[in-house]
PDB file of C-alpha atoms (C1' of nucleotides) in Angstrom:
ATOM      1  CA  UNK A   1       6.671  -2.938   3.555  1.00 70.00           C
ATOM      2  CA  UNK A   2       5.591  -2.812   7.041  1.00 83.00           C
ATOM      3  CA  UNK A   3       7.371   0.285   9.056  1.00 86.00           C
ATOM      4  CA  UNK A   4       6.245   1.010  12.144  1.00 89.00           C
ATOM      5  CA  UNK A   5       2.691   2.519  11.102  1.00 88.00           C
ATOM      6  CA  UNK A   6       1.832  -1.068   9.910  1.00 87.00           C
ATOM      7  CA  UNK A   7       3.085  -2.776  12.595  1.00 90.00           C
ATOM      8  CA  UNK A   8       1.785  -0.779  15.024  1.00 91.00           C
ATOM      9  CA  UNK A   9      -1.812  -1.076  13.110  1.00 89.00           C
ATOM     10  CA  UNK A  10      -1.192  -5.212  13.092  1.00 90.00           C
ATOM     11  CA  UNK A  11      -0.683  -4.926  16.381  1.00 92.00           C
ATOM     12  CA  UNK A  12      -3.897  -3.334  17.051  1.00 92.00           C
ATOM     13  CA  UNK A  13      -5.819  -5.743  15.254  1.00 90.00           C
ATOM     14  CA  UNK A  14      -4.438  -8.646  16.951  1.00 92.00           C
ATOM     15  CA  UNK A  15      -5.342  -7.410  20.274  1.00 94.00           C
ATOM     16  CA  UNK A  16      -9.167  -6.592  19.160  1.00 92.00           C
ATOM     17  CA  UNK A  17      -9.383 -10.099  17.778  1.00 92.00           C
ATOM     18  CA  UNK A  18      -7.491 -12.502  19.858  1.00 95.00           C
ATOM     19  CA  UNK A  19      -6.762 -10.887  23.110  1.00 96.00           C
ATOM     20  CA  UNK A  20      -7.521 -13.464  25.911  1.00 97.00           C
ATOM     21  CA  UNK A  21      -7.311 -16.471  23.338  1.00 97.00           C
ATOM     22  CA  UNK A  22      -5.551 -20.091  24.266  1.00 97.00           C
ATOM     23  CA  UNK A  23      -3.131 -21.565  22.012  1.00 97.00           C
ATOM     24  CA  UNK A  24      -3.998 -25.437  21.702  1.00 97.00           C
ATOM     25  CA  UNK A  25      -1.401 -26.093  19.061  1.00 94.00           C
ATOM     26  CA  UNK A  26       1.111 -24.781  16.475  1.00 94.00           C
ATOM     27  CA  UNK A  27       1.720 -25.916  13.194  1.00 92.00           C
ATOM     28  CA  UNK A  28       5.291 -24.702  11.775  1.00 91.00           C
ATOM     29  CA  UNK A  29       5.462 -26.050   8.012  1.00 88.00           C
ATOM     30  CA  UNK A  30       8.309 -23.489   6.914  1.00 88.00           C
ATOM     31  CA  UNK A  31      10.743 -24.333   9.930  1.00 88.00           C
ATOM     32  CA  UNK A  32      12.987 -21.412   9.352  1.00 87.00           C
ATOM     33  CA  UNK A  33      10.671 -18.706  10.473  1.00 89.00           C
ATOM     34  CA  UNK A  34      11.089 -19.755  14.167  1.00 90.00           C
ATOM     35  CA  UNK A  35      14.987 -18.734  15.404  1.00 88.00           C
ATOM     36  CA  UNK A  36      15.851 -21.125  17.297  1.00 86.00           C
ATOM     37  CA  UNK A  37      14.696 -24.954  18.354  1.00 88.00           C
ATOM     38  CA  UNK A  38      11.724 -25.535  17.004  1.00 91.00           C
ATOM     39  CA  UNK A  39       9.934 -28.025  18.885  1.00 92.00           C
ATOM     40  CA  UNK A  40      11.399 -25.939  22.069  1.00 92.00           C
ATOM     41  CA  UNK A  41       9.305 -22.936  20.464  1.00 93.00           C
ATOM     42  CA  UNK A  42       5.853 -25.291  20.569  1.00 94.00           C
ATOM     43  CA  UNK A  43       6.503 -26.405  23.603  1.00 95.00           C
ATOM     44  CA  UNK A  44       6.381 -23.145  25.477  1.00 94.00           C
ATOM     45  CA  UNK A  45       3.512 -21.450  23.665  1.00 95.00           C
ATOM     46  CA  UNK A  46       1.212 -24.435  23.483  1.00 96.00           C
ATOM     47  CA  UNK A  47      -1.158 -24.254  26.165  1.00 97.00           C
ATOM     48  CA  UNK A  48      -0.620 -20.307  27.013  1.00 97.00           C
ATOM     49  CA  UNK A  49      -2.991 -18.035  26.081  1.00 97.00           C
ATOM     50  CA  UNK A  50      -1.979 -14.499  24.730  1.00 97.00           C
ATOM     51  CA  UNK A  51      -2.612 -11.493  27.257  1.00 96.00           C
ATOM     52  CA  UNK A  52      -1.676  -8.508  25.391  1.00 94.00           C
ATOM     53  CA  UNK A  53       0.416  -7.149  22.153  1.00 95.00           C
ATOM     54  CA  UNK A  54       2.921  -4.890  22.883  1.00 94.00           C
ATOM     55  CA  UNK A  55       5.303  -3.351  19.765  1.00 93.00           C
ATOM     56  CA  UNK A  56       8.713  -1.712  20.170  1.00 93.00           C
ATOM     57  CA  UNK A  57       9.953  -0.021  16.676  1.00 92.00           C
ATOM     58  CA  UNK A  58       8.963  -2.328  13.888  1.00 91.00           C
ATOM     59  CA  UNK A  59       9.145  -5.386  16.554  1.00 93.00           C
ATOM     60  CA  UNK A  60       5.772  -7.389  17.761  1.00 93.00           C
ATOM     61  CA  UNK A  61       5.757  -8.586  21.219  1.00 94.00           C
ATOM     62  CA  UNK A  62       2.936 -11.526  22.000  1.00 95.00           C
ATOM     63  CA  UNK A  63       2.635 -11.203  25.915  1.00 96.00           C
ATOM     64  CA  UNK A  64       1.913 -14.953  27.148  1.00 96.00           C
ATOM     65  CA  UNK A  65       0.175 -15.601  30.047  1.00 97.00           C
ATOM     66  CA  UNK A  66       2.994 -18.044  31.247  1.00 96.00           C
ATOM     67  CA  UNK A  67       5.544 -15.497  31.542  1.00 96.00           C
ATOM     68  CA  UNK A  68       6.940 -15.640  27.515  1.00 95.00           C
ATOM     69  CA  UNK A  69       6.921 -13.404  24.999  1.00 95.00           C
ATOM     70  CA  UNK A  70       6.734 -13.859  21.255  1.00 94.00           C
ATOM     71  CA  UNK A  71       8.933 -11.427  19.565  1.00 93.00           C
ATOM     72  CA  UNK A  72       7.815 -11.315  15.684  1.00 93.00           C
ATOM     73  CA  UNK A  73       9.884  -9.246  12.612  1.00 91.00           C
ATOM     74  CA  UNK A  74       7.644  -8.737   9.742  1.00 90.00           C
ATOM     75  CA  UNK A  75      10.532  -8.034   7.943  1.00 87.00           C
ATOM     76  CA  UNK A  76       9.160  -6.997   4.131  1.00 83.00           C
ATOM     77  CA  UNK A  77       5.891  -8.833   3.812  1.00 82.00           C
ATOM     78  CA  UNK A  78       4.985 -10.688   6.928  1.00 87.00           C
ATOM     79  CA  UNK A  79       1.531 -10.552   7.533  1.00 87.00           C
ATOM     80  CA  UNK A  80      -1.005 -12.000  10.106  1.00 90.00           C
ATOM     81  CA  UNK A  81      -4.577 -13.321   9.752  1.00 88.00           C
ATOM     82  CA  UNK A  82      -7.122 -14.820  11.991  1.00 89.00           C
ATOM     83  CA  UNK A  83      -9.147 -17.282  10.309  1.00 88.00           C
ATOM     84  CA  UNK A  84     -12.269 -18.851  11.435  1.00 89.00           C
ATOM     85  CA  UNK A  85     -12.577 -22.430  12.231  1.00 84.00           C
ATOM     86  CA  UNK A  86     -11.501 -25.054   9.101  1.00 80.00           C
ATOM     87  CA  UNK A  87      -9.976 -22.435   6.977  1.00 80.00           C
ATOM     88  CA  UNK A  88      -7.445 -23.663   4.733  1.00 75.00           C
ATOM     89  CA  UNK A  89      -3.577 -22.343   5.305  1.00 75.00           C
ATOM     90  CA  UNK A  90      -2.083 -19.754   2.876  1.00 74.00           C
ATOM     91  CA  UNK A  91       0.245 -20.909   0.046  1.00 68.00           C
ATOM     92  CA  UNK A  92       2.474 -19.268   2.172  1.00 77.00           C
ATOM     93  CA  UNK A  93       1.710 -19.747   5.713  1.00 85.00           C
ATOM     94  CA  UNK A  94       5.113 -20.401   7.552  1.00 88.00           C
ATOM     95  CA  UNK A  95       3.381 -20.928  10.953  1.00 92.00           C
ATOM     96  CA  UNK A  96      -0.109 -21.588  12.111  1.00 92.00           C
ATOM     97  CA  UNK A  97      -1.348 -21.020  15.692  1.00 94.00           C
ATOM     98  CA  UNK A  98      -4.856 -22.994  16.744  1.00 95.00           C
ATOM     99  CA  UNK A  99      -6.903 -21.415  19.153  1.00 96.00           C
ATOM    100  CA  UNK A 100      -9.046 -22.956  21.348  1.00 96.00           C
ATOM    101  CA  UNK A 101     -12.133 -21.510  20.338  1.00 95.00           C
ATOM    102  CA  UNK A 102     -11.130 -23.386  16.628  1.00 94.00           C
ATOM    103  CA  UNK A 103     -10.398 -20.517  15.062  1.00 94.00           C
ATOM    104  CA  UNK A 104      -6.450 -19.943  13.985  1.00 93.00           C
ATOM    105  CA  UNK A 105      -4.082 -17.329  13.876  1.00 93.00           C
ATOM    106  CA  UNK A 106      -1.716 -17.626  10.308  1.00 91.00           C
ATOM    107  CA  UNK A 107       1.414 -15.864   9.508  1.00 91.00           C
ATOM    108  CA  UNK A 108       1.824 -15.615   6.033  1.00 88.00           C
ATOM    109  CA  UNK A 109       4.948 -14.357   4.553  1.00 87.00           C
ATOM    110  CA  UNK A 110       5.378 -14.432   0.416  1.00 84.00           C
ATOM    111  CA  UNK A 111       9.182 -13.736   0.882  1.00 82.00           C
ATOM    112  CA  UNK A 112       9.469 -15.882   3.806  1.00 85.00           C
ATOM    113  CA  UNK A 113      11.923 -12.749   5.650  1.00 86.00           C
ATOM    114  CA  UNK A 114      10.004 -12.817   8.950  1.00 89.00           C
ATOM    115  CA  UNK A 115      10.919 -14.135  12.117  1.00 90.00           C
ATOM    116  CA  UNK A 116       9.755 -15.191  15.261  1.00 92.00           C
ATOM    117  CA  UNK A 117      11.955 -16.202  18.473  1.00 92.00           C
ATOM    118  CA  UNK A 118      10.651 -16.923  22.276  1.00 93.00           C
ATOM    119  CA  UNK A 119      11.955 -15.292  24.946  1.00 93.00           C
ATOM    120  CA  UNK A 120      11.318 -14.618  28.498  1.00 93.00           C
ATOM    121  CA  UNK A 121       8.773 -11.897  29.302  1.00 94.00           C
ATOM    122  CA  UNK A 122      11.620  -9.084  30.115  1.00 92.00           C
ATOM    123  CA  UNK A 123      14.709 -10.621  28.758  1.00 90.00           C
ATOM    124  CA  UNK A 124      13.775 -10.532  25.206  1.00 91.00           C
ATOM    125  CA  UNK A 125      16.924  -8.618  24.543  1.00 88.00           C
ATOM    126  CA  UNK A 126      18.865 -11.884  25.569  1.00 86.00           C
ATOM    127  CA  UNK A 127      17.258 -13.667  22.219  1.00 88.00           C
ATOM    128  CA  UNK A 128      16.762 -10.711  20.676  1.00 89.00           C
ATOM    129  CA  UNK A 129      20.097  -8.330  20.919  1.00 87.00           C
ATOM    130  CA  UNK A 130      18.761  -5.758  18.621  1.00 88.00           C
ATOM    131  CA  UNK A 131      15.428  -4.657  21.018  1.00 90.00           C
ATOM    132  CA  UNK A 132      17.867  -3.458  23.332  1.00 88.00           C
ATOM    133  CA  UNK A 133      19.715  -1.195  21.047  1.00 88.00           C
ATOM    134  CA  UNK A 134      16.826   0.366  19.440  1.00 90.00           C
ATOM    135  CA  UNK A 135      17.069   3.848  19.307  1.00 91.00           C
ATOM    136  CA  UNK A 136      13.817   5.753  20.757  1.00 92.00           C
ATOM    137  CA  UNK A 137      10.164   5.445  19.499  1.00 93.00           C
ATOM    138  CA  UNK A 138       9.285   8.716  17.255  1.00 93.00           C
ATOM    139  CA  UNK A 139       6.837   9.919  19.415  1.00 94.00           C
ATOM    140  CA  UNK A 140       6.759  13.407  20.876  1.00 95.00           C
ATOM    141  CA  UNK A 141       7.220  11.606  24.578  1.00 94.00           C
ATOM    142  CA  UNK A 142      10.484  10.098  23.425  1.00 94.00           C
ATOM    143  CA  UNK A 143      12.039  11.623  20.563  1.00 94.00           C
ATOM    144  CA  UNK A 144      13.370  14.406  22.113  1.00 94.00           C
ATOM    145  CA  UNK A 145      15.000  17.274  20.294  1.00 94.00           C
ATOM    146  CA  UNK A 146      18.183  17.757  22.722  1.00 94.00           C
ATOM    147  CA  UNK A 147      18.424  14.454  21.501  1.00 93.00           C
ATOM    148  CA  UNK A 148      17.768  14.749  18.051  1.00 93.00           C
ATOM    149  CA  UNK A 149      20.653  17.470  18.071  1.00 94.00           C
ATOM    150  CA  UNK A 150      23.328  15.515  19.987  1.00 92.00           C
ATOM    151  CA  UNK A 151      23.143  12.555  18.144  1.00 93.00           C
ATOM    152  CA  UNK A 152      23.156  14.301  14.511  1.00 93.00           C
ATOM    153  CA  UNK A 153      25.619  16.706  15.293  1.00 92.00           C
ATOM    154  CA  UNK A 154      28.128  14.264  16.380  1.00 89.00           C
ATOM    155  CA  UNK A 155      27.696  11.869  13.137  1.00 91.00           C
ATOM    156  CA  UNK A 156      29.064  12.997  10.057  1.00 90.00           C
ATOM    157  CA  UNK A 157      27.015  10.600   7.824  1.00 90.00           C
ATOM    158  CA  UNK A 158      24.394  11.019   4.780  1.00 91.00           C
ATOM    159  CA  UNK A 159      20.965  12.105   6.790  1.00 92.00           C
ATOM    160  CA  UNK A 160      19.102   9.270   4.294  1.00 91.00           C
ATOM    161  CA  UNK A 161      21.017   5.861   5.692  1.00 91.00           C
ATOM    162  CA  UNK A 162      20.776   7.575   9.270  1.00 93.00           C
ATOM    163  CA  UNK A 163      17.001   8.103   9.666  1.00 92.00           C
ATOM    164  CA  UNK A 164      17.432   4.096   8.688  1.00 91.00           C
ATOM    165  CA  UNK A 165      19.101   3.181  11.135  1.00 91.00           C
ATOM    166  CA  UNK A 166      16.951   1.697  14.052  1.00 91.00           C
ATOM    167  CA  UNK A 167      19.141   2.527  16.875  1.00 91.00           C
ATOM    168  CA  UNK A 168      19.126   6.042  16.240  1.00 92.00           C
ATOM    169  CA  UNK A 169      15.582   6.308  15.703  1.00 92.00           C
ATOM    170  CA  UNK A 170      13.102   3.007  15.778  1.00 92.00           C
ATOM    171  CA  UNK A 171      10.557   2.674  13.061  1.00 90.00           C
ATOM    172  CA  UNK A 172      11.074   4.379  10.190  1.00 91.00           C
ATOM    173  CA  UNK A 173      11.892   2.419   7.345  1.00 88.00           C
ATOM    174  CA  UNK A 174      12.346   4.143   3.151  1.00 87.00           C
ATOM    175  CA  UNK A 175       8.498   5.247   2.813  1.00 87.00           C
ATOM    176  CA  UNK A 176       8.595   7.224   5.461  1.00 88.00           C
ATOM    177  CA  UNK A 177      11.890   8.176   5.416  1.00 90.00           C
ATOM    178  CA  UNK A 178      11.333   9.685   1.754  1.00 91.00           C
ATOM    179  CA  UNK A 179       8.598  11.754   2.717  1.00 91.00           C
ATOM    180  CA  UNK A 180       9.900  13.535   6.120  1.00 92.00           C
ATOM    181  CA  UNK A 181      12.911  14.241   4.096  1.00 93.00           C
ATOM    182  CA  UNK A 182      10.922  16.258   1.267  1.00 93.00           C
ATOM    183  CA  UNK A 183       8.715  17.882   3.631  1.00 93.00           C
ATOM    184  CA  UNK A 184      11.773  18.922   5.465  1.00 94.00           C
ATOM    185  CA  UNK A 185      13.236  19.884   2.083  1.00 94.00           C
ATOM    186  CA  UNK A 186      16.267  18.555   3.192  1.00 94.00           C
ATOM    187  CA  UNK A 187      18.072  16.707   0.544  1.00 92.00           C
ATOM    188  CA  UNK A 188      18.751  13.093   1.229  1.00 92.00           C
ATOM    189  CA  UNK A 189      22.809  13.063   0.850  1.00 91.00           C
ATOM    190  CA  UNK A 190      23.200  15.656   3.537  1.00 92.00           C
ATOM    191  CA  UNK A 191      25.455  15.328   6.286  1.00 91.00           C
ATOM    192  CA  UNK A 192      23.837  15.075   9.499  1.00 92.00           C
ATOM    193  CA  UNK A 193      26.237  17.374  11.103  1.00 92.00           C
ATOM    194  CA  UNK A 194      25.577  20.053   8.156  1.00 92.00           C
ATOM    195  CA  UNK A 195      21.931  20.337   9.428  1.00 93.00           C
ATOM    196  CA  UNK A 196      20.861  23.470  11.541  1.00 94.00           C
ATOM    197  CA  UNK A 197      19.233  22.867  14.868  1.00 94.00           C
ATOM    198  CA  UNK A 198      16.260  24.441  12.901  1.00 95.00           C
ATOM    199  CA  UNK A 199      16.240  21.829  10.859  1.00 94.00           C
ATOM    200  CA  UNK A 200      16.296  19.398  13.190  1.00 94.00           C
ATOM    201  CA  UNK A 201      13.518  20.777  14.876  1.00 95.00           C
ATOM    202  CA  UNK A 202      11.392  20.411  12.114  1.00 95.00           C
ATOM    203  CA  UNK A 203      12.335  17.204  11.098  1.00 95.00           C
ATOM    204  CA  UNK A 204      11.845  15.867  14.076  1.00 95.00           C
ATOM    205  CA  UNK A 205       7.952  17.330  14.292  1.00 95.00           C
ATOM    206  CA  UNK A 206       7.204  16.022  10.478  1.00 94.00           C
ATOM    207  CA  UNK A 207       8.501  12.375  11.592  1.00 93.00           C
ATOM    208  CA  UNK A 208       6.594  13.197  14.390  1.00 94.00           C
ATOM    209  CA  UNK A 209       3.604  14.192  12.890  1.00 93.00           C
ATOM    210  CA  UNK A 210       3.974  11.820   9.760  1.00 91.00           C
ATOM    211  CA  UNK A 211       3.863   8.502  11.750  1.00 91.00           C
ATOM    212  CA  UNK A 212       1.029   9.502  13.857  1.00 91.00           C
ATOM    213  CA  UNK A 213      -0.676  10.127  10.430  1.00 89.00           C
ATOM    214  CA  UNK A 214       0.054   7.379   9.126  1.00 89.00           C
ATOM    215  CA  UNK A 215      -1.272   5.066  12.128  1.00 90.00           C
ATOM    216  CA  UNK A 216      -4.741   7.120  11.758  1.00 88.00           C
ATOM    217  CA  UNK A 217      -4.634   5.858   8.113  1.00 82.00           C
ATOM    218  CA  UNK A 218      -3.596   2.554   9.435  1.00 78.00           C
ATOM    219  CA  UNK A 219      -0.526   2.040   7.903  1.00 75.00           C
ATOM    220  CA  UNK A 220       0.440   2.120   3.728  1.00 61.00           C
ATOM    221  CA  UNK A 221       0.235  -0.361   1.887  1.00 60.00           C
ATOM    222  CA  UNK A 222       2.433  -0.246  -1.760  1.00 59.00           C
ATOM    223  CA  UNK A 223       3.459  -3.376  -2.227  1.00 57.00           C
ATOM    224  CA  UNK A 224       1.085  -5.758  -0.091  1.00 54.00           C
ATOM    225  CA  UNK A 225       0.507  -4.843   3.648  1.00 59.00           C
ATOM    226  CA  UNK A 226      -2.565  -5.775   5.083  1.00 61.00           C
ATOM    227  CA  UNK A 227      -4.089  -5.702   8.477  1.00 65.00           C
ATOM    228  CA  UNK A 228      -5.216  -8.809  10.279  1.00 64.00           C
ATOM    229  CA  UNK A 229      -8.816  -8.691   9.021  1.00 63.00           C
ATOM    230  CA  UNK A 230      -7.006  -8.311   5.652  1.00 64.00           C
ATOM    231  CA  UNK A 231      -8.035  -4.807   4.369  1.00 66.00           C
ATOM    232  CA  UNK A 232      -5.201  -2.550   3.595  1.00 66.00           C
ATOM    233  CA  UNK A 233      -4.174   0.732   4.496  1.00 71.00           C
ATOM    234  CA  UNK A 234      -5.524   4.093   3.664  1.00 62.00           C
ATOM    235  CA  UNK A 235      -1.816   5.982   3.970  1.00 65.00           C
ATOM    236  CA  UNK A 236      -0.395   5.340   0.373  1.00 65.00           C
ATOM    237  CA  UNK A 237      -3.122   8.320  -0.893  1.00 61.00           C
ATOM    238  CA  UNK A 238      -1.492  10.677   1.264  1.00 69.00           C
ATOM    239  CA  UNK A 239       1.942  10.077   0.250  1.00 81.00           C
ATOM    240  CA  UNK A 240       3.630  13.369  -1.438  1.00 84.00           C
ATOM    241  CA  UNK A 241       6.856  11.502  -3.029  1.00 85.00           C
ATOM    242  CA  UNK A 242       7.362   7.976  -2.530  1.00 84.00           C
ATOM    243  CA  UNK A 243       6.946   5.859  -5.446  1.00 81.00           C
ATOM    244  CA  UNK A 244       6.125   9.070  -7.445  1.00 85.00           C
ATOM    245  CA  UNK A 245       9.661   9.558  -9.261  1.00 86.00           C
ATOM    246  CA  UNK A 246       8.689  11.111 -12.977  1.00 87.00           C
ATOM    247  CA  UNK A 247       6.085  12.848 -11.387  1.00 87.00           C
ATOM    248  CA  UNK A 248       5.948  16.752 -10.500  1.00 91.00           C
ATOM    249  CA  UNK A 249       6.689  17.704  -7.631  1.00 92.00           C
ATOM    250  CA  UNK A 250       3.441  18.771  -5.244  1.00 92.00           C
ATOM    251  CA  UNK A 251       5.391  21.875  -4.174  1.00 93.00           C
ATOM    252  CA  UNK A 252       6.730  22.878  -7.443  1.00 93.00           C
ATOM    253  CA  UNK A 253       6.461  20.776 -10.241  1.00 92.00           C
ATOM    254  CA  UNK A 254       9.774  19.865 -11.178  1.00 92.00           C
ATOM    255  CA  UNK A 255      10.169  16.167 -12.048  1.00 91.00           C
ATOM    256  CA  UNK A 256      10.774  13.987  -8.971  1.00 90.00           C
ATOM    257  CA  UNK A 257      13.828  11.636  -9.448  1.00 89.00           C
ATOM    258  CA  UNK A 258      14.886   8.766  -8.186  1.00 87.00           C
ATOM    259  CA  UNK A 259      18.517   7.753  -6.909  1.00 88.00           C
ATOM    260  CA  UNK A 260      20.611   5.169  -5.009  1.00 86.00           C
ATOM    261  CA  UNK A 261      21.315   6.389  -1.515  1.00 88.00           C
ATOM    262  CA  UNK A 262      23.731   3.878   0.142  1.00 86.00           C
ATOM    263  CA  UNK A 263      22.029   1.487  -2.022  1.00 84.00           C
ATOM    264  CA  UNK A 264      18.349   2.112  -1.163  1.00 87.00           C
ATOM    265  CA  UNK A 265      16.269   3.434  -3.503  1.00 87.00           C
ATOM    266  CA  UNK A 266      15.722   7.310  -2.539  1.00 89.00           C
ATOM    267  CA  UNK A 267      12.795   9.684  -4.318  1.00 90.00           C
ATOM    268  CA  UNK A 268      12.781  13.640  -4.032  1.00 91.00           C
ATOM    269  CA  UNK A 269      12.640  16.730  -5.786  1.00 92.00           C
ATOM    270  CA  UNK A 270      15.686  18.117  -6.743  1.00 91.00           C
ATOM    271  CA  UNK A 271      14.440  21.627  -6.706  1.00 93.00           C
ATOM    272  CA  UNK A 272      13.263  21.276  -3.101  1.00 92.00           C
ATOM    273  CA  UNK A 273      15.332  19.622  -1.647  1.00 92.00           C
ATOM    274  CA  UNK A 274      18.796  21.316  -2.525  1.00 84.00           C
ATOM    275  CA  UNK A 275      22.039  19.468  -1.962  1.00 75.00           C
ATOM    276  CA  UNK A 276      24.296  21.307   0.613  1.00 66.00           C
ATOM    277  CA  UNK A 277      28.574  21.121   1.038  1.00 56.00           C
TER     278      UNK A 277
ATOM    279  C1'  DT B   1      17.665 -13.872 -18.271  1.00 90.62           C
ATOM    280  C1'  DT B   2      18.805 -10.218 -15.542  1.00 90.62           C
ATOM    281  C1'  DT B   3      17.823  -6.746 -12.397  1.00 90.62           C
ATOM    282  C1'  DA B   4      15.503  -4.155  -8.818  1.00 90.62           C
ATOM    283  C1'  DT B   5      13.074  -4.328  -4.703  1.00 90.62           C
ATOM    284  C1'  DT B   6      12.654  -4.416   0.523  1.00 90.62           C
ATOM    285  C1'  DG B   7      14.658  -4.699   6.231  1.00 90.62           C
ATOM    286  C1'  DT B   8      18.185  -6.391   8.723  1.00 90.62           C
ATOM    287  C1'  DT B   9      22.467  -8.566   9.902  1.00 90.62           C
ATOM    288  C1'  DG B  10      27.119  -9.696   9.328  1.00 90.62           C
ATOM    289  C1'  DA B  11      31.585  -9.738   7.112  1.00 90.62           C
ATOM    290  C1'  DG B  12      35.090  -7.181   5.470  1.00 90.62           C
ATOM    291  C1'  DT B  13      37.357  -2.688   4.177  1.00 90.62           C
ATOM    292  C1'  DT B  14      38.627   2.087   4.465  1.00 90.62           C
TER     293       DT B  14
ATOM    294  C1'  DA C   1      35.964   3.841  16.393  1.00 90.62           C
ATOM    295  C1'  DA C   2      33.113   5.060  12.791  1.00 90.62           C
ATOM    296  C1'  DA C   3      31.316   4.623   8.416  1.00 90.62           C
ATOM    297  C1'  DC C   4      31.309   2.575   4.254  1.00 90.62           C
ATOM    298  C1'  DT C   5      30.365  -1.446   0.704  1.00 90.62           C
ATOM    299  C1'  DC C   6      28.718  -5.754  -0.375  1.00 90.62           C
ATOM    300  C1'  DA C   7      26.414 -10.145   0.279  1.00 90.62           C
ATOM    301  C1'  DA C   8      22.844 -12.842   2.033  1.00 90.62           C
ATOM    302  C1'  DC C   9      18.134 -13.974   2.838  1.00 90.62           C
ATOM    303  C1'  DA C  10      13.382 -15.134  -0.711  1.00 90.62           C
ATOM    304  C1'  DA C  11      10.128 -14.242  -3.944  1.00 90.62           C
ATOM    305  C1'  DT C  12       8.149 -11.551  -7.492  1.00 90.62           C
ATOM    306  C1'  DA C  13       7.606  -8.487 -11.363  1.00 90.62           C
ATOM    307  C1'  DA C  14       9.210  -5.966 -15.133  1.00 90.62           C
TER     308       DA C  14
END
DNA sequence: TTTATTGTTGAGTT
DNA sequence: AAACTCAACAATAA
């Protein structure tokens, strides 16, 4: 599931490969990727050519050279590729992109969750009402922790669902959520408003510290991420609890479980990670 | 055959 | 107003 580790490492791999590439034509054979009119969508990327890749939480911005943006959601399984000339599409290749130089850029999405909208280059949150409410990037630049404090302390809601939710923070998604949350030792049905400023503190320096990890490693990949030259990540060998439930513990060997949190799957160590009230 | 999974949005309820 | 639940989206695997 791409969080913002994979996206940010798609991103990265898009603008090594086709940075400075023209867009000749577009093939769209699963309509409902592109929000929006679709021939509209054709019409003003054909012909542009792609300056730079920009990414704002889990969000992909294609900067055109004609002053529009592509704003792409990977959702669960998007994925990009960049295919030399005469490749075949993907069984499940909603949208195809042909470059000038022959070669084409696919995005490939099994679950078919992904989508794409065009906008223009600084009103994306016009099309795209969520960018604008997106909480800050978890970086030590913008995540600050007078922040952190204010906006915890005055929600009384489970810490797990919050940490979800984009507009507080933008990028984390239940991976990474998981493991801040253990190494915290911070059980995930506490109240936000029940955690100390300590806490908070070092919460805020494992998400941090986590998601700048997990770029190095370029991204995790559980399920089926891949980069754009289609290798996958390196993270999922550094993770301490997700998708380990049954397993000991790292810390101290009691039996990781797994629970619903506000209906997502959750994974932590009981012992660790005490439930306060 | 049913259920769980995953990110996000939206509807509806407390 | 805030926070909760549930459904929807789509495909796959157990």
């Amino acid at each position: 599931m791409p969080e913002l580790p994979e996206v940010e490492t798609v991103r990265r791999g898009l603008a090594a490969l086709i940075t400075g590439a023209k867009i000749t034509d577009v093939d769209v054979p699963y309509p409902k990727v592109i929000n929006g009119d679709v021939p509209d969508f054709v019409a003003q990327v054909k012909g542009a050519t792609f300056k730079h890749f920009d990414r704002r939480g889990k969000y992909l911005l294609f900067r055109l050279d004609n002053g529009k943006t592509i704003v792409s959601h990977l959702r669960m399984e998007g994925q990009y590729s960049v295919e030399p000339a005469g490749a075949d599409w993907h069984k499940h290749s909603e949208i195809i992109f042909h470059l000038a130089d022959e070669r084409t850029l696919m995005y490939n999405d099994t679950r078919r969750f992904g989508r794409m909208t065009i906008a223009t280059t600084g009103e994306e949150a016009k099309v795209v009402p969520t960018l604008a409410k997106l909480g800050p990037e978890p970086t030590e630049a913008d995540l600050k922790l007078d922040y952190m404090v204010e906006i915890f302390h005055k929600s009384h809601r489970m810490v797990k669902p919050f940490l979800l939710d984009q507009t507080k923070i933008a990028g984390l998604g239940n991976i990474y959520t998981d493991e801040v949350l253990w190494q915290t030792k911070i059980h995930p049905k506490t109240l936000t408003d029940d955690l100390s400023e300590a806490q908070l503190a070092e919460l805020r320096e494992n998400i941090i510290e986590e998601i700048k990890k997990a770029i190095a490693g370029h991204g995790t990949t559980v399920h089926s991420f891949s980069n754009v030259f289609g290798q996958v990540g390196q993270f999922q060998n550094q993770l301490d609890v997700y998708g380990r439930a049954g397993k000991p513990c790292l810390r101290c060997e009691t039996t990781l479980e797994k629970i619903k949190v506000a209906q997502r799957g959750t994974t932590f160590c009981p012992h660790c990670q005490v439930e306060v009230r």
